[in-house]
Amino acid sequence: LPNMVLMAPSDEAELNRALRLALSLDVASAIRYPRDNVPAINFEELIDPSLHSAAKQEWQVGSSRVLRSGSDITFIAYGALVQNALLAADELIAEGVSVEVIDARFCKPVDEKMLARVLTSGRPVLTIEDHALQNGFGSAVIEHAVANNLPTNQITRLGMPDRLIAHATRKEQLAEVELDPSGIIKSARDAMRKFSRVEIEEQSATV
């Protein structure tokens, strides 16, 4: 539908904010959430105090929030997989990798200001979702980047592959398609290696 708003909350507090926003809109909207228990604690209670105030604000259409600050790699997670993105980030941070974690909140419209900043930061970017990769959040990010002449070569999309997933628990299914914390860590390391290799090749080409 034209002007429809698509959103996905990451925890209970965010679900409440999403519902309040949906009730205030004069256009159609949809809220995506999984068949699963909500996280035991709202993520805004676990983040750096400097990010706390902004993370608790009421939703504005097309506005994301930052849950971790970092400079080596950025995770942009949509919806319920924010939890796995944070767990993966914490393990990488413990290894000395500086990881930014963004809770996207919206797939339509995407956060244009955030993407302009992140995609021109000169570091790898992972989009993370429990949606099919085709026509999903990661695709929306790339479409926006192409339309606005933003770089896309540093983007890695993580999501559900175009195949049948065996019947199992949600946790088992996410592990099968490497959307669990271990799978996200593996993809992050691959992305950083690839990005470093491309940087070296570009520097060699200019010498």
mmCIF file with all atom_site columns, C-alpha atoms in Angstrom:
data_model
loop_
_atom_site.group_PDB
_atom_site.id
_atom_site.type_symbol
_atom_site.label_atom_id
_atom_site.label_alt_id
_atom_site.label_comp_id
_atom_site.label_asym_id
_atom_site.label_entity_id
_atom_site.label_seq_id
_atom_site.pdbx_PDB_ins_code
_atom_site.Cartn_x
_atom_site.Cartn_y
_atom_site.Cartn_z
_atom_site.occupancy
_atom_site.B_iso_or_equiv
_atom_site.pdbx_formal_charge
_atom_site.auth_seq_id
_atom_site.auth_comp_id
_atom_site.auth_asym_id
_atom_site.auth_atom_id
_atom_site.pdbx_PDB_model_num
ATOM 1   C CA . LEU A 1 1   ? 0.000  0.000   0.000  1.00 0.00 ? 1   LEU A CA 1
ATOM 2   C CA . PRO A 1 2   ? 1.276  3.529   -0.711 1.00 0.00 ? 2   PRO A CA 1
ATOM 3   C CA . ASN A 1 3   ? 2.907  5.193   2.319  1.00 0.00 ? 3   ASN A CA 1
ATOM 4   C CA . MET A 1 4   ? 2.494  2.065   4.445  1.00 0.00 ? 4   MET A CA 1
ATOM 5   C CA . VAL A 1 5   ? 4.822  1.986   7.455  1.00 0.00 ? 5   VAL A CA 1
ATOM 6   C CA . LEU A 1 6   ? 6.640  -1.299  8.215  1.00 0.00 ? 6   LEU A CA 1
ATOM 7   C CA . MET A 1 7   ? 8.229  -1.677  11.633 1.00 0.00 ? 7   MET A CA 1
ATOM 8   C CA . ALA A 1 8   ? 9.688  -4.346  13.895 1.00 0.00 ? 8   ALA A CA 1
ATOM 9   C CA . PRO A 1 9   ? 10.294 -3.839  17.636 1.00 0.00 ? 9   PRO A CA 1
ATOM 10  C CA . SER A 1 10  ? 13.197 -5.550  19.364 1.00 0.00 ? 10  SER A CA 1
ATOM 11  C CA . ASP A 1 11  ? 11.878 -5.881  22.928 1.00 0.00 ? 11  ASP A CA 1
ATOM 12  C CA . GLU A 1 12  ? 8.783  -5.311  25.076 1.00 0.00 ? 12  GLU A CA 1
ATOM 13  C CA . ALA A 1 13  ? 9.302  -1.586  25.634 1.00 0.00 ? 13  ALA A CA 1
ATOM 14  C CA . GLU A 1 14  ? 9.838  -1.096  21.908 1.00 0.00 ? 14  GLU A CA 1
ATOM 15  C CA . LEU A 1 15  ? 6.673  -3.074  21.099 1.00 0.00 ? 15  LEU A CA 1
ATOM 16  C CA . ASN A 1 16  ? 4.673  -0.712  23.286 1.00 0.00 ? 16  ASN A CA 1
ATOM 17  C CA . ARG A 1 17  ? 6.212  2.286   21.531 1.00 0.00 ? 17  ARG A CA 1
ATOM 18  C CA . ALA A 1 18  ? 5.496  0.746   18.122 1.00 0.00 ? 18  ALA A CA 1
ATOM 19  C CA . LEU A 1 19  ? 1.849  0.204   19.038 1.00 0.00 ? 19  LEU A CA 1
ATOM 20  C CA . ARG A 1 20  ? 1.490  3.775   20.266 1.00 0.00 ? 20  ARG A CA 1
ATOM 21  C CA . LEU A 1 21  ? 2.976  5.060   17.020 1.00 0.00 ? 21  LEU A CA 1
ATOM 22  C CA . ALA A 1 22  ? 0.753  2.794   14.897 1.00 0.00 ? 22  ALA A CA 1
ATOM 23  C CA . LEU A 1 23  ? -2.358 4.097   16.660 1.00 0.00 ? 23  LEU A CA 1
ATOM 24  C CA . SER A 1 24  ? -1.307 7.680   15.952 1.00 0.00 ? 24  SER A CA 1
ATOM 25  C CA . LEU A 1 25  ? -0.738 7.223   12.213 1.00 0.00 ? 25  LEU A CA 1
ATOM 26  C CA . ASP A 1 26  ? -3.257 8.136   9.529  1.00 0.00 ? 26  ASP A CA 1
ATOM 27  C CA . VAL A 1 27  ? -1.740 5.620   7.085  1.00 0.00 ? 27  VAL A CA 1
ATOM 28  C CA . ALA A 1 28  ? -1.616 1.825   7.095  1.00 0.00 ? 28  ALA A CA 1
ATOM 29  C CA . SER A 1 29  ? 1.102  0.171   9.171  1.00 0.00 ? 29  SER A CA 1
ATOM 30  C CA . ALA A 1 30  ? 2.331  -3.291  10.094 1.00 0.00 ? 30  ALA A CA 1
ATOM 31  C CA . ILE A 1 31  ? 4.307  -4.484  13.089 1.00 0.00 ? 31  ILE A CA 1
ATOM 32  C CA . ARG A 1 32  ? 6.485  -7.572  12.632 1.00 0.00 ? 32  ARG A CA 1
ATOM 33  C CA . TYR A 1 33  ? 7.278  -9.790  15.625 1.00 0.00 ? 33  TYR A CA 1
ATOM 34  C CA . PRO A 1 34  ? 8.206  -13.470 16.071 1.00 0.00 ? 34  PRO A CA 1
ATOM 35  C CA . ARG A 1 35  ? 6.473  -16.371 17.750 1.00 0.00 ? 35  ARG A CA 1
ATOM 36  C CA . ASP A 1 36  ? 8.831  -16.264 20.676 1.00 0.00 ? 36  ASP A CA 1
ATOM 37  C CA . ASN A 1 37  ? 9.218  -14.951 24.198 1.00 0.00 ? 37  ASN A CA 1
ATOM 38  C CA . VAL A 1 38  ? 10.186 -11.310 24.561 1.00 0.00 ? 38  VAL A CA 1
ATOM 39  C CA . PRO A 1 39  ? 13.699 -10.662 25.933 1.00 0.00 ? 39  PRO A CA 1
ATOM 40  C CA . ALA A 1 40  ? 13.945 -10.864 29.718 1.00 0.00 ? 40  ALA A CA 1
ATOM 41  C CA . ILE A 1 41  ? 15.087 -7.235  29.937 1.00 0.00 ? 41  ILE A CA 1
ATOM 42  C CA . ASN A 1 42  ? 14.612 -4.218  27.705 1.00 0.00 ? 42  ASN A CA 1
ATOM 43  C CA . PHE A 1 43  ? 17.829 -3.473  25.806 1.00 0.00 ? 43  PHE A CA 1
ATOM 44  C CA . GLU A 1 44  ? 17.827 0.203   26.762 1.00 0.00 ? 44  GLU A CA 1
ATOM 45  C CA . GLU A 1 45  ? 18.654 -0.930  30.302 1.00 0.00 ? 45  GLU A CA 1
ATOM 46  C CA . LEU A 1 46  ? 21.831 -2.672  29.102 1.00 0.00 ? 46  LEU A CA 1
ATOM 47  C CA . ILE A 1 47  ? 23.453 0.050   27.026 1.00 0.00 ? 47  ILE A CA 1
ATOM 48  C CA . ASP A 1 48  ? 25.973 2.760   27.749 1.00 0.00 ? 48  ASP A CA 1
ATOM 49  C CA . PRO A 1 49  ? 24.401 5.566   29.836 1.00 0.00 ? 49  PRO A CA 1
ATOM 50  C CA . SER A 1 50  ? 25.301 8.096   27.137 1.00 0.00 ? 50  SER A CA 1
ATOM 51  C CA . LEU A 1 51  ? 22.928 6.321   24.719 1.00 0.00 ? 51  LEU A CA 1
ATOM 52  C CA . HIS A 1 52  ? 20.162 5.650   27.223 1.00 0.00 ? 52  HIS A CA 1
ATOM 53  C CA . SER A 1 53  ? 18.080 8.807   26.832 1.00 0.00 ? 53  SER A CA 1
ATOM 54  C CA . ALA A 1 54  ? 17.897 8.651   23.027 1.00 0.00 ? 54  ALA A CA 1
ATOM 55  C CA . ALA A 1 55  ? 17.124 4.923   23.062 1.00 0.00 ? 55  ALA A CA 1
ATOM 56  C CA . LYS A 1 56  ? 14.062 5.448   25.297 1.00 0.00 ? 56  LYS A CA 1
ATOM 57  C CA . GLN A 1 57  ? 12.427 8.136   23.191 1.00 0.00 ? 57  GLN A CA 1
ATOM 58  C CA . GLU A 1 58  ? 9.030  7.571   21.611 1.00 0.00 ? 58  GLU A CA 1
ATOM 59  C CA . TRP A 1 59  ? 9.167  6.341   18.023 1.00 0.00 ? 59  TRP A CA 1
ATOM 60  C CA . GLN A 1 60  ? 9.287  8.731   15.106 1.00 0.00 ? 60  GLN A CA 1
ATOM 61  C CA . VAL A 1 61  ? 8.595  7.292   11.650 1.00 0.00 ? 61  VAL A CA 1
ATOM 62  C CA . GLY A 1 62  ? 11.843 6.275   9.956  1.00 0.00 ? 62  GLY A CA 1
ATOM 63  C CA . SER A 1 63  ? 14.044 6.784   13.014 1.00 0.00 ? 63  SER A CA 1
ATOM 64  C CA . SER A 1 64  ? 16.434 4.118   14.359 1.00 0.00 ? 64  SER A CA 1
ATOM 65  C CA . ARG A 1 65  ? 18.362 3.997   17.647 1.00 0.00 ? 65  ARG A CA 1
ATOM 66  C CA . VAL A 1 66  ? 21.972 3.207   18.554 1.00 0.00 ? 66  VAL A CA 1
ATOM 67  C CA . LEU A 1 67  ? 22.539 0.507   21.193 1.00 0.00 ? 67  LEU A CA 1
ATOM 68  C CA . ARG A 1 68  ? 26.339 0.196   20.952 1.00 0.00 ? 68  ARG A CA 1
ATOM 69  C CA . SER A 1 69  ? 28.895 2.703   19.671 1.00 0.00 ? 69  SER A CA 1
ATOM 70  C CA . GLY A 1 70  ? 31.802 1.372   17.601 1.00 0.00 ? 70  GLY A CA 1
ATOM 71  C CA . SER A 1 71  ? 34.221 2.147   14.800 1.00 0.00 ? 71  SER A CA 1
ATOM 72  C CA . ASP A 1 72  ? 35.341 -1.175  13.235 1.00 0.00 ? 72  ASP A CA 1
ATOM 73  C CA . ILE A 1 73  ? 32.054 -2.612  11.976 1.00 0.00 ? 73  ILE A CA 1
ATOM 74  C CA . THR A 1 74  ? 28.349 -1.766  12.137 1.00 0.00 ? 74  THR A CA 1
ATOM 75  C CA . PHE A 1 75  ? 25.433 -4.134  12.727 1.00 0.00 ? 75  PHE A CA 1
ATOM 76  C CA . ILE A 1 76  ? 22.028 -2.816  11.611 1.00 0.00 ? 76  ILE A CA 1
ATOM 77  C CA . ALA A 1 77  ? 19.520 -5.256  13.067 1.00 0.00 ? 77  ALA A CA 1
ATOM 78  C CA . TYR A 1 78  ? 15.817 -5.241  12.281 1.00 0.00 ? 78  TYR A CA 1
ATOM 79  C CA . GLY A 1 79  ? 13.382 -6.500  14.895 1.00 0.00 ? 79  GLY A CA 1
ATOM 80  C CA . ALA A 1 80  ? 13.885 -9.522  17.113 1.00 0.00 ? 80  ALA A CA 1
ATOM 81  C CA . LEU A 1 81  ? 17.427 -10.256 15.895 1.00 0.00 ? 81  LEU A CA 1
ATOM 82  C CA . VAL A 1 82  ? 18.677 -7.167  17.730 1.00 0.00 ? 82  VAL A CA 1
ATOM 83  C CA . GLN A 1 83  ? 19.166 -9.537  20.672 1.00 0.00 ? 83  GLN A CA 1
ATOM 84  C CA . ASN A 1 84  ? 21.478 -11.863 18.734 1.00 0.00 ? 84  ASN A CA 1
ATOM 85  C CA . ALA A 1 85  ? 23.277 -8.876  17.229 1.00 0.00 ? 85  ALA A CA 1
ATOM 86  C CA . LEU A 1 86  ? 24.011 -7.525  20.710 1.00 0.00 ? 86  LEU A CA 1
ATOM 87  C CA . LEU A 1 87  ? 25.244 -10.918 21.930 1.00 0.00 ? 87  LEU A CA 1
ATOM 88  C CA . ALA A 1 88  ? 27.518 -11.239 18.906 1.00 0.00 ? 88  ALA A CA 1
ATOM 89  C CA . ALA A 1 89  ? 28.773 -7.675  19.368 1.00 0.00 ? 89  ALA A CA 1
ATOM 90  C CA . ASP A 1 90  ? 29.590 -8.274  23.030 1.00 0.00 ? 90  ASP A CA 1
ATOM 91  C CA . GLU A 1 91  ? 31.750 -11.272 22.139 1.00 0.00 ? 91  GLU A CA 1
ATOM 92  C CA . LEU A 1 92  ? 33.565 -9.352  19.410 1.00 0.00 ? 92  LEU A CA 1
ATOM 93  C CA . ILE A 1 93  ? 34.055 -6.375  21.732 1.00 0.00 ? 93  ILE A CA 1
ATOM 94  C CA . ALA A 1 94  ? 35.634 -8.714  24.275 1.00 0.00 ? 94  ALA A CA 1
ATOM 95  C CA . GLU A 1 95  ? 38.123 -9.667  21.538 1.00 0.00 ? 95  GLU A CA 1
ATOM 96  C CA . GLY A 1 96  ? 38.984 -6.030  20.904 1.00 0.00 ? 96  GLY A CA 1
ATOM 97  C CA . VAL A 1 97  ? 36.697 -5.331  17.931 1.00 0.00 ? 97  VAL A CA 1
ATOM 98  C CA . SER A 1 98  ? 34.797 -2.035  18.128 1.00 0.00 ? 98  SER A CA 1
ATOM 99  C CA . VAL A 1 99  ? 31.200 -2.812  17.078 1.00 0.00 ? 99  VAL A CA 1
ATOM 100 C CA . GLU A 1 100 ? 28.357 -0.375  16.509 1.00 0.00 ? 100 GLU A CA 1
ATOM 101 C CA . VAL A 1 101 ? 24.876 -1.881  16.926 1.00 0.00 ? 101 VAL A CA 1
ATOM 102 C CA . ILE A 1 102 ? 21.849 -0.091  15.503 1.00 0.00 ? 102 ILE A CA 1
ATOM 103 C CA . ASP A 1 103 ? 18.247 -1.094  16.129 1.00 0.00 ? 103 ASP A CA 1
ATOM 104 C CA . ALA A 1 104 ? 16.690 -0.231  12.755 1.00 0.00 ? 104 ALA A CA 1
ATOM 105 C CA . ARG A 1 105 ? 13.063 -0.226  13.938 1.00 0.00 ? 105 ARG A CA 1
ATOM 106 C CA . PHE A 1 106 ? 11.764 0.576   10.430 1.00 0.00 ? 106 PHE A CA 1
ATOM 107 C CA . CYS A 1 107 ? 11.998 -1.198  7.095  1.00 0.00 ? 107 CYS A CA 1
ATOM 108 C CA . LYS A 1 108 ? 9.727  1.328   5.377  1.00 0.00 ? 108 LYS A CA 1
ATOM 109 C CA . PRO A 1 109 ? 10.722 4.059   5.511  1.00 0.00 ? 109 PRO A CA 1
ATOM 110 C CA . VAL A 1 110 ? 14.357 3.359   6.374  1.00 0.00 ? 110 VAL A CA 1
ATOM 111 C CA . ASP A 1 111 ? 16.336 5.824   8.492  1.00 0.00 ? 111 ASP A CA 1
ATOM 112 C CA . GLU A 1 112 ? 17.909 7.976   5.790  1.00 0.00 ? 112 GLU A CA 1
ATOM 113 C CA . LYS A 1 113 ? 20.183 10.021  8.068  1.00 0.00 ? 113 LYS A CA 1
ATOM 114 C CA . MET A 1 114 ? 21.527 6.913   9.782  1.00 0.00 ? 114 MET A CA 1
ATOM 115 C CA . LEU A 1 115 ? 22.243 5.169   6.472  1.00 0.00 ? 115 LEU A CA 1
ATOM 116 C CA . ALA A 1 116 ? 23.980 8.244   5.041  1.00 0.00 ? 116 ALA A CA 1
ATOM 117 C CA . ARG A 1 117 ? 26.280 8.254   8.063  1.00 0.00 ? 117 ARG A CA 1
ATOM 118 C CA . VAL A 1 118 ? 26.911 4.522   8.294  1.00 0.00 ? 118 VAL A CA 1
ATOM 119 C CA . LEU A 1 119 ? 27.389 3.812   4.591  1.00 0.00 ? 119 LEU A CA 1
ATOM 120 C CA . THR A 1 120 ? 29.988 6.565   4.233  1.00 0.00 ? 120 THR A CA 1
ATOM 121 C CA . SER A 1 121 ? 31.897 5.643   7.391  1.00 0.00 ? 121 SER A CA 1
ATOM 122 C CA . GLY A 1 122 ? 34.460 3.477   5.617  1.00 0.00 ? 122 GLY A CA 1
ATOM 123 C CA . ARG A 1 123 ? 33.745 0.271   7.534  1.00 0.00 ? 123 ARG A CA 1
ATOM 124 C CA . PRO A 1 124 ? 31.849 -2.987  6.935  1.00 0.00 ? 124 PRO A CA 1
ATOM 125 C CA . VAL A 1 125 ? 28.084 -2.969  7.518  1.00 0.00 ? 125 VAL A CA 1
ATOM 126 C CA . LEU A 1 126 ? 25.943 -6.035  8.268  1.00 0.00 ? 126 LEU A CA 1
ATOM 127 C CA . THR A 1 127 ? 22.160 -5.889  7.919  1.00 0.00 ? 127 THR A CA 1
ATOM 128 C CA . ILE A 1 128 ? 20.565 -8.541  10.129 1.00 0.00 ? 128 ILE A CA 1
ATOM 129 C CA . GLU A 1 129 ? 16.964 -9.755  9.922  1.00 0.00 ? 129 GLU A CA 1
ATOM 130 C CA . ASP A 1 130 ? 14.839 -12.889 10.355 1.00 0.00 ? 130 ASP A CA 1
ATOM 131 C CA . HIS A 1 131 ? 13.060 -12.130 7.083  1.00 0.00 ? 131 HIS A CA 1
ATOM 132 C CA . ALA A 1 132 ? 13.714 -13.549 3.629  1.00 0.00 ? 132 ALA A CA 1
ATOM 133 C CA . LEU A 1 133 ? 16.687 -11.853 2.013  1.00 0.00 ? 133 LEU A CA 1
ATOM 134 C CA . GLN A 1 134 ? 14.645 -11.204 -1.128 1.00 0.00 ? 134 GLN A CA 1
ATOM 135 C CA . ASN A 1 135 ? 12.656 -7.976  -0.688 1.00 0.00 ? 135 ASN A CA 1
ATOM 136 C CA . GLY A 1 136 ? 13.619 -7.731  2.975  1.00 0.00 ? 136 GLY A CA 1
ATOM 137 C CA . PHE A 1 137 ? 15.206 -5.083  5.155  1.00 0.00 ? 137 PHE A CA 1
ATOM 138 C CA . GLY A 1 138 ? 18.665 -5.547  3.648  1.00 0.00 ? 138 GLY A CA 1
ATOM 139 C CA . SER A 1 139 ? 17.212 -5.114  0.176  1.00 0.00 ? 139 SER A CA 1
ATOM 140 C CA . ALA A 1 140 ? 15.527 -1.883  1.320  1.00 0.00 ? 140 ALA A CA 1
ATOM 141 C CA . VAL A 1 141 ? 18.896 -0.619  2.571  1.00 0.00 ? 141 VAL A CA 1
ATOM 142 C CA . ILE A 1 142 ? 20.585 -1.348  -0.763 1.00 0.00 ? 142 ILE A CA 1
ATOM 143 C CA . GLU A 1 143 ? 17.706 0.179   -2.752 1.00 0.00 ? 143 GLU A CA 1
ATOM 144 C CA . HIS A 1 144 ? 17.987 3.358   -0.693 1.00 0.00 ? 144 HIS A CA 1
ATOM 145 C CA . ALA A 1 145 ? 21.774 3.426   -1.091 1.00 0.00 ? 145 ALA A CA 1
ATOM 146 C CA . VAL A 1 146 ? 21.586 3.023   -4.878 1.00 0.00 ? 146 VAL A CA 1
ATOM 147 C CA . ALA A 1 147 ? 18.898 5.694   -5.186 1.00 0.00 ? 147 ALA A CA 1
ATOM 148 C CA . ASN A 1 148 ? 21.003 8.136   -3.169 1.00 0.00 ? 148 ASN A CA 1
ATOM 149 C CA . ASN A 1 149 ? 24.447 7.357   -4.618 1.00 0.00 ? 149 ASN A CA 1
ATOM 150 C CA . LEU A 1 150 ? 25.708 5.814   -1.379 1.00 0.00 ? 150 LEU A CA 1
ATOM 151 C CA . PRO A 1 151 ? 28.342 3.042   -1.454 1.00 0.00 ? 151 PRO A CA 1
ATOM 152 C CA . THR A 1 152 ? 27.081 -0.546  -1.230 1.00 0.00 ? 152 THR A CA 1
ATOM 153 C CA . ASN A 1 153 ? 30.236 -2.648  -1.575 1.00 0.00 ? 153 ASN A CA 1
ATOM 154 C CA . GLN A 1 154 ? 30.732 -2.806  2.191  1.00 0.00 ? 154 GLN A CA 1
ATOM 155 C CA . ILE A 1 155 ? 27.201 -4.151  2.893  1.00 0.00 ? 155 ILE A CA 1
ATOM 156 C CA . THR A 1 156 ? 26.647 -7.799  3.836  1.00 0.00 ? 156 THR A CA 1
ATOM 157 C CA . ARG A 1 157 ? 23.013 -8.905  4.157  1.00 0.00 ? 157 ARG A CA 1
ATOM 158 C CA . LEU A 1 158 ? 22.137 -11.588 6.699  1.00 0.00 ? 158 LEU A CA 1
ATOM 159 C CA . GLY A 1 159 ? 18.672 -13.124 6.599  1.00 0.00 ? 159 GLY A CA 1
ATOM 160 C CA . MET A 1 160 ? 16.647 -16.174 5.676  1.00 0.00 ? 160 MET A CA 1
ATOM 161 C CA . PRO A 1 161 ? 17.851 -17.951 2.510  1.00 0.00 ? 161 PRO A CA 1
ATOM 162 C CA . ASP A 1 162 ? 15.490 -18.787 -0.331 1.00 0.00 ? 162 ASP A CA 1
ATOM 163 C CA . ARG A 1 163 ? 14.917 -22.389 0.666  1.00 0.00 ? 163 ARG A CA 1
ATOM 164 C CA . LEU A 1 164 ? 12.803 -24.448 3.019  1.00 0.00 ? 164 LEU A CA 1
ATOM 165 C CA . ILE A 1 165 ? 13.997 -24.453 6.637  1.00 0.00 ? 165 ILE A CA 1
ATOM 166 C CA . ALA A 1 166 ? 13.566 -27.707 8.561  1.00 0.00 ? 166 ALA A CA 1
ATOM 167 C CA . HIS A 1 167 ? 10.866 -27.747 11.219 1.00 0.00 ? 167 HIS A CA 1
ATOM 168 C CA . ALA A 1 168 ? 12.515 -27.068 14.584 1.00 0.00 ? 168 ALA A CA 1
ATOM 169 C CA . THR A 1 169 ? 12.526 -24.582 17.427 1.00 0.00 ? 169 THR A CA 1
ATOM 170 C CA . ARG A 1 170 ? 13.130 -20.967 16.488 1.00 0.00 ? 170 ARG A CA 1
ATOM 171 C CA . LYS A 1 171 ? 16.561 -21.110 18.145 1.00 0.00 ? 171 LYS A CA 1
ATOM 172 C CA . GLU A 1 172 ? 17.518 -24.183 16.105 1.00 0.00 ? 172 GLU A CA 1
ATOM 173 C CA . GLN A 1 173 ? 16.255 -22.650 12.872 1.00 0.00 ? 173 GLN A CA 1
ATOM 174 C CA . LEU A 1 174 ? 18.247 -19.462 13.430 1.00 0.00 ? 174 LEU A CA 1
ATOM 175 C CA . ALA A 1 175 ? 21.359 -21.532 14.109 1.00 0.00 ? 175 ALA A CA 1
ATOM 176 C CA . GLU A 1 176 ? 20.788 -23.529 10.891 1.00 0.00 ? 176 GLU A CA 1
ATOM 177 C CA . VAL A 1 177 ? 20.879 -20.361 8.794  1.00 0.00 ? 177 VAL A CA 1
ATOM 178 C CA . GLU A 1 178 ? 23.671 -18.759 10.868 1.00 0.00 ? 178 GLU A CA 1
ATOM 179 C CA . LEU A 1 179 ? 21.511 -16.007 12.338 1.00 0.00 ? 179 LEU A CA 1
ATOM 180 C CA . ASP A 1 180 ? 22.423 -16.991 15.886 1.00 0.00 ? 180 ASP A CA 1
ATOM 181 C CA . PRO A 1 181 ? 25.208 -15.070 17.675 1.00 0.00 ? 181 PRO A CA 1
ATOM 182 C CA . SER A 1 182 ? 27.881 -17.512 16.463 1.00 0.00 ? 182 SER A CA 1
ATOM 183 C CA . GLY A 1 183 ? 26.733 -17.197 12.858 1.00 0.00 ? 183 GLY A CA 1
ATOM 184 C CA . ILE A 1 184 ? 26.663 -13.405 13.057 1.00 0.00 ? 184 ILE A CA 1
ATOM 185 C CA . ILE A 1 185 ? 30.199 -13.391 14.505 1.00 0.00 ? 185 ILE A CA 1
ATOM 186 C CA . LYS A 1 186 ? 31.388 -15.597 11.646 1.00 0.00 ? 186 LYS A CA 1
ATOM 187 C CA . SER A 1 187 ? 29.800 -13.291 9.071  1.00 0.00 ? 187 SER A CA 1
ATOM 188 C CA . ALA A 1 188 ? 31.279 -10.235 10.788 1.00 0.00 ? 188 ALA A CA 1
ATOM 189 C CA . ARG A 1 189 ? 34.786 -11.692 10.701 1.00 0.00 ? 189 ARG A CA 1
ATOM 190 C CA . ASP A 1 190 ? 34.367 -12.611 7.036  1.00 0.00 ? 190 ASP A CA 1
ATOM 191 C CA . ALA A 1 191 ? 33.148 -9.098  6.228  1.00 0.00 ? 191 ALA A CA 1
ATOM 192 C CA . MET A 1 192 ? 36.068 -7.463  8.042  1.00 0.00 ? 192 MET A CA 1
ATOM 193 C CA . ARG A 1 193 ? 38.586 -9.696  6.263  1.00 0.00 ? 193 ARG A CA 1
ATOM 194 C CA . LYS A 1 194 ? 36.998 -8.944  2.890  1.00 0.00 ? 194 LYS A CA 1
ATOM 195 C CA . PHE A 1 195 ? 36.895 -5.219  3.591  1.00 0.00 ? 195 PHE A CA 1
ATOM 196 C CA . SER A 1 196 ? 40.535 -5.158  4.698  1.00 0.00 ? 196 SER A CA 1
ATOM 197 C CA . ARG A 1 197 ? 41.564 -7.034  1.546  1.00 0.00 ? 197 ARG A CA 1
ATOM 198 C CA . VAL A 1 198 ? 39.697 -4.570  -0.677 1.00 0.00 ? 198 VAL A CA 1
ATOM 199 C CA . GLU A 1 199 ? 41.311 -1.618  1.130  1.00 0.00 ? 199 GLU A CA 1
ATOM 200 C CA . ILE A 1 200 ? 44.778 -3.076  0.582  1.00 0.00 ? 200 ILE A CA 1
ATOM 201 C CA . GLU A 1 201 ? 44.049 -3.677  -3.116 1.00 0.00 ? 201 GLU A CA 1
ATOM 202 C CA . GLU A 1 202 ? 42.763 -0.111  -3.548 1.00 0.00 ? 202 GLU A CA 1
ATOM 203 C CA . GLN A 1 203 ? 45.822 1.330   -1.835 1.00 0.00 ? 203 GLN A CA 1
ATOM 204 C CA . SER A 1 204 ? 48.125 -0.765  -4.035 1.00 0.00 ? 204 SER A CA 1
ATOM 205 C CA . ALA A 1 205 ? 46.311 0.423   -7.152 1.00 0.00 ? 205 ALA A CA 1
ATOM 206 C CA . THR A 1 206 ? 46.962 4.061   -6.249 1.00 0.00 ? 206 THR A CA 1
ATOM 207 C CA . VAL A 1 207 ? 50.706 3.619   -5.595 1.00 0.00 ? 207 VAL A CA 1
#
